Amino acid sequence: MNIEKFSNGFKNWSELTETEKDFFCGDEYLPFYNNHEERVSVLYGPDARQLIEQALFQIPEYKTGVVSGKRDEDYILLGDVWSNKGKIQDVRQWLYSKGVPFSTMVYLLYDNQVAKVDWKFLVTYWDALAWNVGMAMVATDLTGNWACEFHHEDVITFYKYTENT
């Protein structure tokens, strides 16, 4: 997948309007600690929709009619997590345990926008990024080797593929 094609369309956090920041529902984290806002950029419009389509096609779970190779799946339920700081931290630990290097650039695929962050940012701010997803927000590094789905029904599912088809 040619991600460079979309690179110029991403806007840095500081360039976003308040409306464009609506995907991030964590006022308690603002202003960001230690210049973390520099690690967020967002793509909107037709380019975002095209990137979402291409990114999802890279993930076996989302290819229509394609049976993936070996898939490991793990999930965590969020029903009683949202108002409990200890349980929010437990989810951070669960995400960390998935083994994705903190420096890995990941793409958060929402309904009509794509946020680009590193995995460490996602682990740190997962609750603010997943609070009001539409049907789902999918995080991936575009390799097709793994995907992390934040579903609106209070569950996070992590898929890891050992063979892609």
C-alpha positions as a printed NumPy array, in Angstrom:
array([[  0.   ,   0.   ,   0.   ],
       [  1.333,   3.424,  -0.943],
       [  0.82 ,   5.518,   2.191],
       [  3.044,   8.322,   0.876],
       [  0.222,   9.252,  -1.474],
       [ -1.764,  10.437,   1.559],
       [  1.051,  11.958,   3.639],
       [  0.541,  15.576,   2.578],
       [ -3.152,  15.475,   3.491],
       [ -2.627,  14.794,   7.196],
       [ -3.085,  17.801,   9.465],
       [ -1.163,  18.132,  12.71 ],
       [ -3.109,  18.412,  15.977],
       [ -2.268,  22.113,  16.267],
       [ -3.837,  22.76 ,  12.828],
       [ -7.144,  21.051,  13.628],
       [-10.298,  22.968,  14.404],
       [-12.208,  22.103,  17.576],
       [-14.738,  20.19 ,  15.454],
       [-11.953,  18.185,  13.816],
       [-10.687,  17.208,  17.278],
       [-14.037,  15.638,  18.199],
       [-12.696,  12.106,  17.737],
       [-10.593,  12.698,  20.874],
       [-12.892,  12.777,  23.906],
       [-10.389,  13.249,  26.68 ],
       [-10.521,  16.815,  27.953],
       [ -8.849,  15.629,  31.151],
       [ -5.729,  14.893,  29.058],
       [ -5.588,  18.383,  27.55 ],
       [ -3.339,  20.143,  27.174],
       [ -1.246,  17.144,  26.264],
       [  1.663,  16.264,  28.497],
       [  5.205,  16.702,  27.193],
       [  4.3  ,  17.79 ,  23.639],
       [  2.315,  14.634,  22.874],
       [  0.165,  16.64 ,  20.453],
       [  3.1  ,  16.51 ,  18.032],
       [  2.475,  12.761,  17.721],
       [ -1.058,  13.164,  16.297],
       [ -2.118,  13.979,  12.755],
       [ -5.471,  13.47 ,  11.062],
       [ -6.694,  12.967,   7.51 ],
       [-10.244,  13.915,   6.445],
       [-12.355,  13.838,   3.304],
       [-12.118,  11.663,   0.195],
       [ -8.467,  10.824,   0.859],
       [ -9.394,   9.507,   4.318],
       [-12.134,   7.323,   2.879],
       [ -9.752,   5.979,   0.222],
       [ -7.061,   5.265,   2.824],
       [ -9.613,   3.501,   5.059],
       [-10.73 ,   1.31 ,   2.17 ],
       [ -7.172,   0.4  ,   1.203],
       [ -6.089,  -0.168,   4.806],
       [ -9.026,  -2.444,   5.573],
       [ -8.263,  -4.439,   2.437],
       [ -4.812,  -5.18 ,   3.923],
       [ -6.419,  -6.816,   6.985],
       [ -7.654, -10.385,   6.398],
       [-10.511,  -9.88 ,   8.871],
       [-12.031,  -7.231,   6.597],
       [-11.508,  -8.797,   3.173],
       [-14.894,  -9.942,   1.944],
       [-14.938, -13.645,   1.194],
       [-11.286, -14.193,   2.034],
       [-10.319, -16.773,   4.591],
       [ -7.247, -15.698,   6.481],
       [ -4.443, -17.971,   7.573],
       [ -3.876, -18.669,  11.218],
       [ -5.479, -16.028,  13.384],
       [ -4.96 , -15.404,  17.061],
       [ -7.709, -13.381,  18.673],
       [ -7.85 , -11.821,  22.102],
       [-10.453,  -9.452,  23.499],
       [-11.237,  -7.4  ,  26.551],
       [-14.671,  -6.219,  27.667],
       [-15.105,  -2.567,  28.647],
       [-18.575,  -2.478,  30.201],
       [-17.46 ,  -1.408,  33.677],
       [-14.173,   0.229,  32.706],
       [-15.061,   3.775,  31.663],
       [-15.473,   5.333,  35.089],
       [-12.733,   3.403,  36.859],
       [ -9.163,   4.728,  36.524],
       [ -7.702,   1.433,  37.734],
       [ -9.57 ,  -0.515,  35.063],
       [ -8.603,   2.04 ,  32.397],
       [ -4.997,   1.343,  33.394],
       [ -5.661,  -2.412,  33.181],
       [ -6.743,  -1.921,  29.557],
       [ -3.528,   0.02 ,  28.9  ],
       [ -1.584,  -2.944,  30.26 ],
       [ -3.619,  -5.326,  28.089],
       [ -2.846,  -3.253,  24.973],
       [  0.83 ,  -3.082,  25.948],
       [  0.885,  -6.88 ,  26.32 ],
       [  0.025,  -7.294,  22.631],
       [  3.705,  -6.741,  21.82 ],
       [  3.383,  -3.927,  19.292],
       [  6.51 ,  -1.765,  19.635],
       [  5.719,   1.67 ,  21.072],
       [  7.359,   3.416,  18.105],
       [  5.136,   1.656,  15.528],
       [  3.114,   4.163,  13.523],
       [ -0.534,   3.13 ,  13.581],
       [ -3.543,   4.389,  11.7  ],
       [ -6.823,   4.761,  13.555],
       [ -9.561,   4.163,  11.022],
       [-12.784,   5.878,  12.029],
       [-15.905,   6.334,   9.899],
       [-14.702,   9.385,   7.942],
       [-11.246,  10.193,   9.222],
       [ -7.896,   8.59 ,   9.877],
       [ -5.728,   9.563,  12.822],
       [ -2.031,   8.725,  12.649],
       [ -0.326,   8.133,  16.001],
       [  2.337,   5.855,  17.403],
       [  1.315,   2.754,  19.371],
       [  2.496,   4.337,  22.624],
       [  0.101,   7.26 ,  22.085],
       [ -2.75 ,   4.825,  21.456],
       [ -1.94 ,   2.815,  24.586],
       [ -1.69 ,   5.997,  26.673],
       [ -4.876,   7.658,  25.389],
       [ -6.932,   4.643,  24.301],
       [ -9.968,   5.701,  26.332],
       [-10.078,   9.2  ,  24.822],
       [ -9.663,   7.786,  21.304],
       [-12.276,   5.052,  21.714],
       [-14.904,   6.808,  23.804],
       [-17.337,   7.724,  21.029],
       [-16.497,   5.532,  18.049],
       [-19.245,   4.948,  15.533],
       [-19.545,   1.24 ,  14.742],
       [-15.839,   0.627,  15.337],
       [-12.415,   2.198,  15.192],
       [ -9.726,  -0.058,  13.778],
       [ -6.059,   0.474,  14.608],
       [ -3.478,  -1.071,  12.289],
       [  0.031,  -0.489,  11.018],
       [ -1.045,  -1.345,   7.444],
       [  1.046,  -4.54 ,   7.239],
       [ -1.982,  -6.802,   7.489],
       [ -0.228,  -8.708,  10.298],
       [ -2.497,  -7.431,  13.052],
       [ -5.47 ,  -5.205,  13.783],
       [ -7.026,  -3.879,  16.952],
       [-10.745,  -3.149,  16.784],
       [-12.356,  -0.805,  19.296],
       [-16.019,  -1.675,  18.974],
       [-18.904,   0.566,  20.055],
       [-20.357,  -2.312,  22.064],
       [-17.637,  -1.967,  24.721],
       [-15.16 ,  -4.546,  23.534],
       [-11.641,  -4.32 ,  22.129],
       [-10.498,  -7.218,  19.951],
       [ -6.892,  -7.738,  18.927],
       [ -6.292,  -9.926,  15.867],
       [ -2.84 , -11.231,  14.994],
       [ -2.285, -13.114,  11.737],
       [  0.581, -15.527,  11.216],
       [ -0.296, -16.082,   7.553],
       [ -2.027, -13.635,   5.227],
       [ -3.904, -14.53 ,   2.086]])
